[in-house]
PDB file of C-alpha atoms and ligand atoms in Angstrom:
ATOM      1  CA  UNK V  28      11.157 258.771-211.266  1.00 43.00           C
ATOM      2  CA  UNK V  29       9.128 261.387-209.123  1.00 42.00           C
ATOM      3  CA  UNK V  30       7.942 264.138-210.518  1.00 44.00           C
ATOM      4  CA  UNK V  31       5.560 267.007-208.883  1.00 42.00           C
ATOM      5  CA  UNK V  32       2.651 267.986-210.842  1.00 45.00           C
ATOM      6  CA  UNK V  33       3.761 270.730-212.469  1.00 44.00           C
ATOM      7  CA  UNK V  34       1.314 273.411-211.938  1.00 47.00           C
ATOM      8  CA  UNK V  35       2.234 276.015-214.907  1.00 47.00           C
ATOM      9  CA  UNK V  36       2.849 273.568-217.329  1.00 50.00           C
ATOM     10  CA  UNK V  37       0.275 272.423-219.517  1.00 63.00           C
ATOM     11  CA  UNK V  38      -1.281 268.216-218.833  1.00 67.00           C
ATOM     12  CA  UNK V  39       1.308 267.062-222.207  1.00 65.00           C
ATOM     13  CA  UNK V  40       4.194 268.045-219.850  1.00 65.00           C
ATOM     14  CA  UNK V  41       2.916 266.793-216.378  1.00 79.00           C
ATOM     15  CA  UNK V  42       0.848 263.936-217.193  1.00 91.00           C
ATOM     16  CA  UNK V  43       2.622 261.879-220.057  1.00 91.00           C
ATOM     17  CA  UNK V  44       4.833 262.144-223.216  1.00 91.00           C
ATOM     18  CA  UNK V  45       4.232 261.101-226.973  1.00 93.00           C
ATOM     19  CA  UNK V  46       7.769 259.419-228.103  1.00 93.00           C
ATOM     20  CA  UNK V  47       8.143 257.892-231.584  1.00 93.00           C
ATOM     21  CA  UNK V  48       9.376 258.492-234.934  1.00 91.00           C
ATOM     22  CA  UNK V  49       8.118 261.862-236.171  1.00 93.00           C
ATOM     23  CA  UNK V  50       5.769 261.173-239.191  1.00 95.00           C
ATOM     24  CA  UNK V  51       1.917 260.763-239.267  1.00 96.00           C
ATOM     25  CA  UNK V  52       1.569 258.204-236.828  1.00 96.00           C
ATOM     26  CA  UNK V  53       3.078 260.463-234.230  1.00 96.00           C
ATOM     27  CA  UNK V  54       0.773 263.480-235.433  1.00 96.00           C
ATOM     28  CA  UNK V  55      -1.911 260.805-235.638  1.00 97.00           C
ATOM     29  CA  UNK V  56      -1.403 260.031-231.833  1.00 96.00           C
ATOM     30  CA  UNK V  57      -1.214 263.332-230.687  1.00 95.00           C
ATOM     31  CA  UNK V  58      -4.315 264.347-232.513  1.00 96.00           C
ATOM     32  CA  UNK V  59      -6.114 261.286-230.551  1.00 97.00           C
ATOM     33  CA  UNK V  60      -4.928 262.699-227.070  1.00 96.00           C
ATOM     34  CA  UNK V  61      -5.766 266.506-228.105  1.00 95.00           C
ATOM     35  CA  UNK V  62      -9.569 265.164-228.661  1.00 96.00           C
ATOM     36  CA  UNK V  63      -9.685 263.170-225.436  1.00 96.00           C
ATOM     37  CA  UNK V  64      -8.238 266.228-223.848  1.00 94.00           C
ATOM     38  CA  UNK V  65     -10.747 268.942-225.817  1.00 94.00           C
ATOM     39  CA  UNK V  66     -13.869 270.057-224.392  1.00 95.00           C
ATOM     40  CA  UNK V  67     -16.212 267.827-226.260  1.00 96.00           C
ATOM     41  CA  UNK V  68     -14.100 265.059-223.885  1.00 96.00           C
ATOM     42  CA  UNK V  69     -16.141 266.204-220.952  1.00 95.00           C
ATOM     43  CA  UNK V  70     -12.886 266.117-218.991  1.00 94.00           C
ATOM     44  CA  UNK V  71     -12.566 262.172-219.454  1.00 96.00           C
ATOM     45  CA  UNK V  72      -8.818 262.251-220.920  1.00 96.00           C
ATOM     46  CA  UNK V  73      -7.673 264.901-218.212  1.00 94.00           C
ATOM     47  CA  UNK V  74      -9.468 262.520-215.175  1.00 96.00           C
ATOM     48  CA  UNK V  75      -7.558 259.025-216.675  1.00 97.00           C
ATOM     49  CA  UNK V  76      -4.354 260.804-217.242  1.00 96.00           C
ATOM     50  CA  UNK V  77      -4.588 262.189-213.446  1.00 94.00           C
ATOM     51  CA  UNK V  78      -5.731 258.914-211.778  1.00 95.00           C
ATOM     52  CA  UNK V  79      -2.795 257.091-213.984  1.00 95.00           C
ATOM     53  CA  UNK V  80       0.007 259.798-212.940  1.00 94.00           C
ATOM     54  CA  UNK V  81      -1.688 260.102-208.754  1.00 93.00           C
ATOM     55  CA  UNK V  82      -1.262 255.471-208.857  1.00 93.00           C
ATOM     56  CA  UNK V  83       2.400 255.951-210.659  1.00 91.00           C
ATOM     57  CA  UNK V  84       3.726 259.146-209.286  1.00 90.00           C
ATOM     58  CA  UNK V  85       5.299 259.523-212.801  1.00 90.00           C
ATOM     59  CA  UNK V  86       4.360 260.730-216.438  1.00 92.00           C
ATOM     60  CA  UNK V  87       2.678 257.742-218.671  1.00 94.00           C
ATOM     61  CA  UNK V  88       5.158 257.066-221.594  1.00 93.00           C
ATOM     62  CA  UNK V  89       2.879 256.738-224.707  1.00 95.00           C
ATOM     63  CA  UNK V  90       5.339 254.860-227.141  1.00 95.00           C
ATOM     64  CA  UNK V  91       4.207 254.833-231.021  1.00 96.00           C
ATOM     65  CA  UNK V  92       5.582 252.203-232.427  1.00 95.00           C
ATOM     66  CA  UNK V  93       4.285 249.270-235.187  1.00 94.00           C
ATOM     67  CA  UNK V  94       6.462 247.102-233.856  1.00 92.00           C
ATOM     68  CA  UNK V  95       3.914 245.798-231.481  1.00 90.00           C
ATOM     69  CA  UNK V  96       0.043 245.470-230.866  1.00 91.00           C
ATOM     70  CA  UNK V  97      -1.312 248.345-228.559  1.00 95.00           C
ATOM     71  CA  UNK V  98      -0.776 247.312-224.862  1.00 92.00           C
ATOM     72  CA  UNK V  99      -0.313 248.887-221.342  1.00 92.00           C
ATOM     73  CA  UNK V 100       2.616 247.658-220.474  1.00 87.00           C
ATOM     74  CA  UNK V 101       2.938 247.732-216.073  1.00 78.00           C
ATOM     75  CA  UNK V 102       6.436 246.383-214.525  1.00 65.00           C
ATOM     76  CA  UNK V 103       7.228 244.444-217.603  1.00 62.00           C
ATOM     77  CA  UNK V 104      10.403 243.320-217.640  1.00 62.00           C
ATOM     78  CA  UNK V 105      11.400 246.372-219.673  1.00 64.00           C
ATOM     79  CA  UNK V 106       8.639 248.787-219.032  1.00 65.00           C
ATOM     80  CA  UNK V 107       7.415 250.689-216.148  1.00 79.00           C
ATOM     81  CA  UNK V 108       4.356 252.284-216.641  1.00 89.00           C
ATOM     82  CA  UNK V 109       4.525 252.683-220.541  1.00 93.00           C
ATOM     83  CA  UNK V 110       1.780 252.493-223.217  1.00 96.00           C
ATOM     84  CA  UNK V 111       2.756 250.652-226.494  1.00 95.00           C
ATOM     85  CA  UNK V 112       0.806 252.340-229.025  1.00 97.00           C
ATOM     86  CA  UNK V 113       0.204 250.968-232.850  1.00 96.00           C
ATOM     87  CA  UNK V 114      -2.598 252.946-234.430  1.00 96.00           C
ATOM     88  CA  UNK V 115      -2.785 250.800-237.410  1.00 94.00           C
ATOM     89  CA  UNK V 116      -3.297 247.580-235.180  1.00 92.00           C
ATOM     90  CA  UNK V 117      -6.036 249.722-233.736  1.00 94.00           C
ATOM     91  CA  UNK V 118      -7.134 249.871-237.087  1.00 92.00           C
ATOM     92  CA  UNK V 119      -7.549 246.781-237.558  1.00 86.00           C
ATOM     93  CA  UNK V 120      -9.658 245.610-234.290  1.00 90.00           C
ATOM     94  CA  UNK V 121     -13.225 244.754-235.162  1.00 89.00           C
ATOM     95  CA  UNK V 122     -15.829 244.861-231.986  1.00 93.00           C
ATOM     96  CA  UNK V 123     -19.090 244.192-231.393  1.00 91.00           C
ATOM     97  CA  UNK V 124     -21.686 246.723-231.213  1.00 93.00           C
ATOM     98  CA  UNK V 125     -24.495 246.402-229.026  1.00 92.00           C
ATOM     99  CA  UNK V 126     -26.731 245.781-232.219  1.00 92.00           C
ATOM    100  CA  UNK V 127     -24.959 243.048-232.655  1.00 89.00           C
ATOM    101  CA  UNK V 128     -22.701 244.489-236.026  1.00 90.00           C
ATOM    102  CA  UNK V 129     -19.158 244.881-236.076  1.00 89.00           C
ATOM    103  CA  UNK V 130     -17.508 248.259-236.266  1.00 93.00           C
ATOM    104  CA  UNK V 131     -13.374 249.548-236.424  1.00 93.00           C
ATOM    105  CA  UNK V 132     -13.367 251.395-233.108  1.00 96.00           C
ATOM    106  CA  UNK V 133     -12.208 255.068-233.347  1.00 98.00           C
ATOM    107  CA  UNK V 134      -8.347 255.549-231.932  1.00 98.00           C
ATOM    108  CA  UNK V 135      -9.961 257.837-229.787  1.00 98.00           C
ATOM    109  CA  UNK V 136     -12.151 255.200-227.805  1.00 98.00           C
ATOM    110  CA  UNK V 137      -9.371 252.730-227.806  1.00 98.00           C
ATOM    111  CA  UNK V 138      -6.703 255.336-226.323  1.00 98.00           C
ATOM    112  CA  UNK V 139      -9.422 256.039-223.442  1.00 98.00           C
ATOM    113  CA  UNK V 140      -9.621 252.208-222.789  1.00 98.00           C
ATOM    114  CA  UNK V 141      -5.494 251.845-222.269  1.00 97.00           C
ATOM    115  CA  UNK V 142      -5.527 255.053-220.154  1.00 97.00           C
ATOM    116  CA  UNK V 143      -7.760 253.527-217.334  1.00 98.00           C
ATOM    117  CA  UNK V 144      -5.607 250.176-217.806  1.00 95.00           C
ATOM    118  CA  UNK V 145      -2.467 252.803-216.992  1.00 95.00           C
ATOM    119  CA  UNK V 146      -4.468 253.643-214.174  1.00 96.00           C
ATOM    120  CA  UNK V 147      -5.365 250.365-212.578  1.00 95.00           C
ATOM    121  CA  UNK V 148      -2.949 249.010-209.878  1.00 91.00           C
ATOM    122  CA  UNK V 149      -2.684 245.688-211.709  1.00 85.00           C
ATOM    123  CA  UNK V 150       0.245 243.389-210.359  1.00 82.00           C
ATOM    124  CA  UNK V 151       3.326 241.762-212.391  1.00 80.00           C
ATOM    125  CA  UNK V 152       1.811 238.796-211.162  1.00 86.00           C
ATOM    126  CA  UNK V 153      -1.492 239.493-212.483  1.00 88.00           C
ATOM    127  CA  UNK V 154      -0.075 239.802-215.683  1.00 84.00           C
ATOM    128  CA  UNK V 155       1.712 236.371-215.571  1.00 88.00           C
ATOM    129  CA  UNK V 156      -1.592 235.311-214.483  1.00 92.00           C
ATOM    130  CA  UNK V 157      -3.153 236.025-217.293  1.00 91.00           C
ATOM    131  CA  UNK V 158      -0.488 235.336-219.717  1.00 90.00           C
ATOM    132  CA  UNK V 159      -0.368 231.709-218.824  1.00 94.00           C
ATOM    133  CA  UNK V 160      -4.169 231.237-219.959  1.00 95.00           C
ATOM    134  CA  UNK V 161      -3.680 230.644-223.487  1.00 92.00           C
ATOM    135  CA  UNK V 162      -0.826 228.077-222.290  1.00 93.00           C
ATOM    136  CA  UNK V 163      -2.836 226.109-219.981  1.00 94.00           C
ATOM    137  CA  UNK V 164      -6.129 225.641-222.507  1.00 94.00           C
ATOM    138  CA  UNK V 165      -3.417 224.959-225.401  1.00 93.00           C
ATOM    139  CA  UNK V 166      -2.024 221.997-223.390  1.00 93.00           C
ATOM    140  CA  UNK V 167      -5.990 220.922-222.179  1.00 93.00           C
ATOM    141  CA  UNK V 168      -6.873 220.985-226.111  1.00 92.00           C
ATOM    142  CA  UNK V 169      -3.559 218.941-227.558  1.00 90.00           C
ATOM    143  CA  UNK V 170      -4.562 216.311-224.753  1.00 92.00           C
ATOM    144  CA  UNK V 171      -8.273 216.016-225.955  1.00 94.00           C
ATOM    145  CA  UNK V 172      -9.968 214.383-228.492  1.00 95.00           C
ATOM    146  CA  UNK V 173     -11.271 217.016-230.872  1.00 93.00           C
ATOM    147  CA  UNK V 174      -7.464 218.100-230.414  1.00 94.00           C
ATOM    148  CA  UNK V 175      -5.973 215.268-231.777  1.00 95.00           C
ATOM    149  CA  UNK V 176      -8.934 214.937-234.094  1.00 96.00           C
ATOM    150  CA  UNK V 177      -7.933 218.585-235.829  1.00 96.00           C
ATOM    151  CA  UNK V 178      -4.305 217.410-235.586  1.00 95.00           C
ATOM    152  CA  UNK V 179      -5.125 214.659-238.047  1.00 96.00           C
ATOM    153  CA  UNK V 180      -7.204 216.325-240.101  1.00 97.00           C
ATOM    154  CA  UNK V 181      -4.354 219.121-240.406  1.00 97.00           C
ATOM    155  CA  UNK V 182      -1.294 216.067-241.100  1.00 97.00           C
ATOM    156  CA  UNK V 183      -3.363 213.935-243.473  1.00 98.00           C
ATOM    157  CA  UNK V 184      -4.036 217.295-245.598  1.00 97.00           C
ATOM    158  CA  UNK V 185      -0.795 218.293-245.369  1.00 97.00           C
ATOM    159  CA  UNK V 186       0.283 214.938-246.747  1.00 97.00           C
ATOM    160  CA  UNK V 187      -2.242 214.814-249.769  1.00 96.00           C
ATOM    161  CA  UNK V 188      -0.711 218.508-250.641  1.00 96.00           C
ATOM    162  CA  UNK V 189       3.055 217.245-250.475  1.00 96.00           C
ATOM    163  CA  UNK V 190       2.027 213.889-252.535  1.00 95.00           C
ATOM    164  CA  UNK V 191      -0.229 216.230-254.972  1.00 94.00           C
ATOM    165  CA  UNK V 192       1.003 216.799-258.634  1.00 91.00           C
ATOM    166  CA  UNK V 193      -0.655 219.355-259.392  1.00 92.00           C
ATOM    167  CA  UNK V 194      -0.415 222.951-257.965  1.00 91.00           C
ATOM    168  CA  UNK V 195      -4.035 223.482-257.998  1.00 91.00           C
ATOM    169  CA  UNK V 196      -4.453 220.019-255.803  1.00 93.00           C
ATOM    170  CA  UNK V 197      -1.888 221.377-253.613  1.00 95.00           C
ATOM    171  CA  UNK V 198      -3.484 224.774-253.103  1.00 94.00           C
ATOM    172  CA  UNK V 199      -6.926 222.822-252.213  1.00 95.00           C
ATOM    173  CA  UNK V 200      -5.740 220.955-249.787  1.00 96.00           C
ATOM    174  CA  UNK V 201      -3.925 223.681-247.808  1.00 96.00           C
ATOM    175  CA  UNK V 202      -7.024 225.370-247.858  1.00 96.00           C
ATOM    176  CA  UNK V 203      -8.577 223.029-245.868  1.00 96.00           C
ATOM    177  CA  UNK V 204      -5.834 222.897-243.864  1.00 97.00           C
ATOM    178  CA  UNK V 205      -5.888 226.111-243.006  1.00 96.00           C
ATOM    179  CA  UNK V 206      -9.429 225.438-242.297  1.00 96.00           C
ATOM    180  CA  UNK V 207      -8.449 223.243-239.789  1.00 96.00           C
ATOM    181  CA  UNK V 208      -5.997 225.874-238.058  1.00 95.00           C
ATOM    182  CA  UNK V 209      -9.156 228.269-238.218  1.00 94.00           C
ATOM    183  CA  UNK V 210     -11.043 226.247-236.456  1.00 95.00           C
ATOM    184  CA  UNK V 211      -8.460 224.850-233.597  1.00 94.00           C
ATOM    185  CA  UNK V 212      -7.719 228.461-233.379  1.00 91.00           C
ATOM    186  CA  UNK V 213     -11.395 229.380-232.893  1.00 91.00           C
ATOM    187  CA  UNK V 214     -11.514 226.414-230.021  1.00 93.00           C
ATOM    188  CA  UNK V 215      -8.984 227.830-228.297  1.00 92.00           C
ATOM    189  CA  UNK V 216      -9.843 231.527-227.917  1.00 90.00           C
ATOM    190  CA  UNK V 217     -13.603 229.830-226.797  1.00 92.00           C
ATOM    191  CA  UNK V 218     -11.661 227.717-224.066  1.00 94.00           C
ATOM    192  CA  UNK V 219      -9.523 230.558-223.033  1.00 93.00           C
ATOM    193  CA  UNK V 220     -12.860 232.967-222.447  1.00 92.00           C
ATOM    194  CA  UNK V 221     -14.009 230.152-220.245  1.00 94.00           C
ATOM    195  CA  UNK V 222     -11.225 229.877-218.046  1.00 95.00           C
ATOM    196  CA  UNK V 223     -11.409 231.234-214.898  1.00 96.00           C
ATOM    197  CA  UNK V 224      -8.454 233.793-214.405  1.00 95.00           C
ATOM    198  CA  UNK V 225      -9.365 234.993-218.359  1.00 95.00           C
ATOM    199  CA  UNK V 226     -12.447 235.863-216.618  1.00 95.00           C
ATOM    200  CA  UNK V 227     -11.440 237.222-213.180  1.00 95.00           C
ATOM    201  CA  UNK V 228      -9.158 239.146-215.721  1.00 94.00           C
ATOM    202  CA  UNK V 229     -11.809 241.187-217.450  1.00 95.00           C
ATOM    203  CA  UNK V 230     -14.696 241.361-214.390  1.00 95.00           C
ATOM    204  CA  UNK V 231     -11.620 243.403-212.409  1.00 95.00           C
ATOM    205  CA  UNK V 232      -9.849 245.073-214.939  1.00 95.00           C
ATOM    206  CA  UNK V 233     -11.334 245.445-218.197  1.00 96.00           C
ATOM    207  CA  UNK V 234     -15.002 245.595-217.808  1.00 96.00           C
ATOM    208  CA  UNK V 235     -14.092 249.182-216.327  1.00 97.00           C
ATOM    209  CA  UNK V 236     -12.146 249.925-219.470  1.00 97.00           C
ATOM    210  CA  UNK V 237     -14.912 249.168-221.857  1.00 97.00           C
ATOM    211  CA  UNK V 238     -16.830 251.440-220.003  1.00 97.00           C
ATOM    212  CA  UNK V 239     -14.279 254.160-220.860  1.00 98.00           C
ATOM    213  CA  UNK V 240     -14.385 253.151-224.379  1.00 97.00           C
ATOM    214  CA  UNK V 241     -18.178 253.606-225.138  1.00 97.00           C
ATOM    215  CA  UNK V 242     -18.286 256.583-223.065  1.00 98.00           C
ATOM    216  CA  UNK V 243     -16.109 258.121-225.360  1.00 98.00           C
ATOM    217  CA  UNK V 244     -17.804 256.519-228.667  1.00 98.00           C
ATOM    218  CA  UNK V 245     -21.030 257.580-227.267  1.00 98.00           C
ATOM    219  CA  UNK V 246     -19.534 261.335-227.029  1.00 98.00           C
ATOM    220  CA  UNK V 247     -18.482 260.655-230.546  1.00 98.00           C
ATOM    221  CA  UNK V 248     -21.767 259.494-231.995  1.00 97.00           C
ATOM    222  CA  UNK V 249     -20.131 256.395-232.340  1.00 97.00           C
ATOM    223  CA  UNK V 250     -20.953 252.742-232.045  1.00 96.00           C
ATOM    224  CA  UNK V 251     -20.640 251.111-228.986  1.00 96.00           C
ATOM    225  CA  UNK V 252     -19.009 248.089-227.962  1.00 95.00           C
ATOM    226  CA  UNK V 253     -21.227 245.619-226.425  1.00 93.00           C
ATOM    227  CA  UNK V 254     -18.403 243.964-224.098  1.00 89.00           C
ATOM    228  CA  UNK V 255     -14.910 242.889-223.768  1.00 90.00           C
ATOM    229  CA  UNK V 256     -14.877 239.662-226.442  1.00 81.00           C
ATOM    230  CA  UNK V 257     -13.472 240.430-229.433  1.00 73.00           C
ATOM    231  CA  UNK V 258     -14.789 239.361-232.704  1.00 68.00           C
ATOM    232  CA  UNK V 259     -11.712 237.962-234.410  1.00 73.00           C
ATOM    233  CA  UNK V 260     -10.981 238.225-238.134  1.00 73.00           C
ATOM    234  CA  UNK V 261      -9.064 235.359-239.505  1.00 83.00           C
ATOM    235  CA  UNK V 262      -9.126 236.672-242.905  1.00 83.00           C
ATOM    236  CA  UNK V 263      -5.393 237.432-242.433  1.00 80.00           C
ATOM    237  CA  UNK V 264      -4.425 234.766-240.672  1.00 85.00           C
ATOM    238  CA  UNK V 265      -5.768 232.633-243.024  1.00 90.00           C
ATOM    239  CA  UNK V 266      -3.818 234.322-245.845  1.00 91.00           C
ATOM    240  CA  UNK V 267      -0.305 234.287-244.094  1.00 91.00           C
ATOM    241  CA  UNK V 268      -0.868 230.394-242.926  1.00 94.00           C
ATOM    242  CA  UNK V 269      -1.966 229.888-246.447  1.00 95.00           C
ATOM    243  CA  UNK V 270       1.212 231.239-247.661  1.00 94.00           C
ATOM    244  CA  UNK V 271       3.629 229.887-245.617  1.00 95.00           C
ATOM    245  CA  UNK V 272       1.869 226.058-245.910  1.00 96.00           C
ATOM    246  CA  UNK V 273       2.265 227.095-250.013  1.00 94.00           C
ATOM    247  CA  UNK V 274       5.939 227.678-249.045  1.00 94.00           C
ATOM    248  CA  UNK V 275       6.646 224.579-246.853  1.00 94.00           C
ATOM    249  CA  UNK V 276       5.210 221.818-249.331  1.00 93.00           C
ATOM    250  CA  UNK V 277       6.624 223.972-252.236  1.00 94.00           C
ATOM    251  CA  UNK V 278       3.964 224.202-254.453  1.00 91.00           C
ATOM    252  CA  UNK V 279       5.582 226.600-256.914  1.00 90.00           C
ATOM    253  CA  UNK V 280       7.784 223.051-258.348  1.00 90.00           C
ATOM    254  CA  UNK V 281       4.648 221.164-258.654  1.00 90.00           C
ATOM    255  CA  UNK V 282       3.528 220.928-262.360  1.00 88.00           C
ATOM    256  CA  UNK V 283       0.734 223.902-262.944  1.00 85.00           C
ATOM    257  CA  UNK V 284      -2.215 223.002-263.138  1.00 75.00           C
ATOM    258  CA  UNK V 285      -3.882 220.043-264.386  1.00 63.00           C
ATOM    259  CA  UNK V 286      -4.120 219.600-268.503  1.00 62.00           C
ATOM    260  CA  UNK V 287      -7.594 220.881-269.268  1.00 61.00           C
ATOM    261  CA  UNK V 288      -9.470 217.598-269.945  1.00 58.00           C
ATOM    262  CA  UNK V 289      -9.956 218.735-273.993  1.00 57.00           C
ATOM    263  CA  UNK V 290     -13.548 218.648-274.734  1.00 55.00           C
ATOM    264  CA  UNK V 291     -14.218 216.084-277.577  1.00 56.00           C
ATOM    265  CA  UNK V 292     -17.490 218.274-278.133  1.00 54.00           C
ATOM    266  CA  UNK V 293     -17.078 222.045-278.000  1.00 57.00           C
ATOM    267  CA  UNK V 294     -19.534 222.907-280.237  1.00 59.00           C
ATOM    268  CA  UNK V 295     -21.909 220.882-278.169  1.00 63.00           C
ATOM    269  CA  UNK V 296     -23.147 217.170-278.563  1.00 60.00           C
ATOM    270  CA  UNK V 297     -25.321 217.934-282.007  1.00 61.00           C
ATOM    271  CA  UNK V 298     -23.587 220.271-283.679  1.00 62.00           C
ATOM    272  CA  UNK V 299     -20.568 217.454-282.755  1.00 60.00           C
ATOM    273  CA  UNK V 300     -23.082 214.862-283.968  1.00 58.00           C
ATOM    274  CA  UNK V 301     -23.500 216.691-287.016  1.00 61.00           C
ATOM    275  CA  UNK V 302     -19.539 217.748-287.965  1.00 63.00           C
ATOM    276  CA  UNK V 303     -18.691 213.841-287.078  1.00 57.00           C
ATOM    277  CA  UNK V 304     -21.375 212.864-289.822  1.00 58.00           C
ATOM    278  CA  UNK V 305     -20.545 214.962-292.029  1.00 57.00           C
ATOM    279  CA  UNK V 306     -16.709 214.048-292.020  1.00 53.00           C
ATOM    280  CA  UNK V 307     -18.141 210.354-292.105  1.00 49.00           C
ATOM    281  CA  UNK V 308     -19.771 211.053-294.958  1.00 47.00           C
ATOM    282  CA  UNK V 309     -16.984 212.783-296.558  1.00 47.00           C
ATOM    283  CA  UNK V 310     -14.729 210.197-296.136  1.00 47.00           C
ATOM    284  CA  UNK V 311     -17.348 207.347-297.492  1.00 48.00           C
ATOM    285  CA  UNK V 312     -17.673 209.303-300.198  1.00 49.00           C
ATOM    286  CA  UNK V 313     -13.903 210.139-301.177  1.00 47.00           C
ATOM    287  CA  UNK V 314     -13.119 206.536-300.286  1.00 47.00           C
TER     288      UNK V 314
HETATM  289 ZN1   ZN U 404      -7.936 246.166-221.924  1.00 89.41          ZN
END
């Protein structure tokens, strides 16, 4: 679809629309664009939104939706030119500051990142590119030996939570089998930043976008990000592989918990010492 710029219209109309469901993530989104477009932006939303729409020749379709983690989506199968927007995924990325802390970016410094992805003439093929990464180092780590290591580790707890009695038993070994999927899962996002397209990936395309992003968070008085890795939290992907482990080895028809070994001396050893006596005594005596 070619569209002129339209000169009397206002940049919302030329340069991209917001689509969605109307509620508060739609206002929420709209709010985020309206800052990078307000003067405080120093022109930075207004210059990405121009370079996107002068590469495209058409309006950049900003799509709020939760359906799906934020991504600029370029001759996708689907999608031409459209930016999948989920502002409470975006609340949930942690980066790297360039004290070294992790901060929630603002939506603001996020949005400016995706518009100079819309922006870049990235290929369909690039994209397949770098889609088959976390393929390629998934196959290289099932074929080595710290691979089939973890995959051990992960059976033989698996197996010792199906055999346990006990829910409590149960629960501890999925926990360290979920430790194990932590830690695979850890190995592979290392191997993937090694691999060579991953990096090709971000030296051409998002190295440039970062740049966007602590622009903005520096305009912002925010923190800003020290480069493109992302400091993962596995907090809830612990929880939902926790979960779903409970689920598979069906803990909930295991017996409880353990019977609480009874302690023969609650009182503590003398006072025990002393009641024991005592009833000894009685009993001599009644004897
Ligand atoms: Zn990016």
């Amino acid at each position: 679809m070619k569209k002129p710029i339209d000169k009397t219209g206002t940049i919302a109309d030329t340069f991209y629309p917001i689509i969605g469901e109307e509620g508060p993530l739609l206002e929420r989104t709209k709010a985020t664009m309206a800052w990078l477009l307000s003067p405080e932006a120093n022109g930075i939303g207004e210059k990405l939104l121009r370079d996107a729409y002068a590469l495209h020749k058409e309006p950049l379709c900003i799509y709020v939706t939760q359906d799906r983690n934020t991504a600029y989506l370029n001759k996708d199968k689907k999608f031409s030119h459209m930016l999948a927007w989920n502002p409470i995924y975006n609340d949930s990325l942690r980066h790297i500051s360039d004290d070294g802390t992790l901060f929630t970016p603002s939506q603001e410094s996020i949005l400016a990142h995706e518009l100079v992805h819309a922006g870049q003439p990235i290929t369909r093929k690039e994209f397949i590119r770098l889609e088959k990464v976390p393929e390629a180092v998934g196959r290289r780590l099932n074929n080595s030996k710290e691979g089939h290591a973890l995959d051990k580790a992960f059976t033989r707890h698996m197996e010792d939570a199906k055999n346990a009695a006990y829910q409590s038993q149960a629960n501890e070994s999925i926990r360290q089998a979920v430790e194990v999927l932590v830690t695979s899962n850890k190995m592979l996002d290392k191997a993937e930043h090694e691999h060579p397209d991953y990096i090709d990936w971000v030296n051409k395309y998002e190295t440039q976008a970062v740049a966007a992003e602590r622009e903005v968070a520096r305009l912002r008085g925010e923190p800003q990000r020290a480069n493109y890795t992302e400091e993962k939290d596995y907090s809830s992907f612990s929880i939902k592989n926790f979960c779903e482990l409970q689920e598979k080895v069906k803990v909930k028809d295991k017996i409880p918990d353990p019977p609480l070994v009874s302690s023969k001396h609650p009182l503590g050893f003398w006072e025990n010492l002393m009641k024991d006596n005592q009833l000894t005594v009685k009993k001599l005596n009644t004897r």
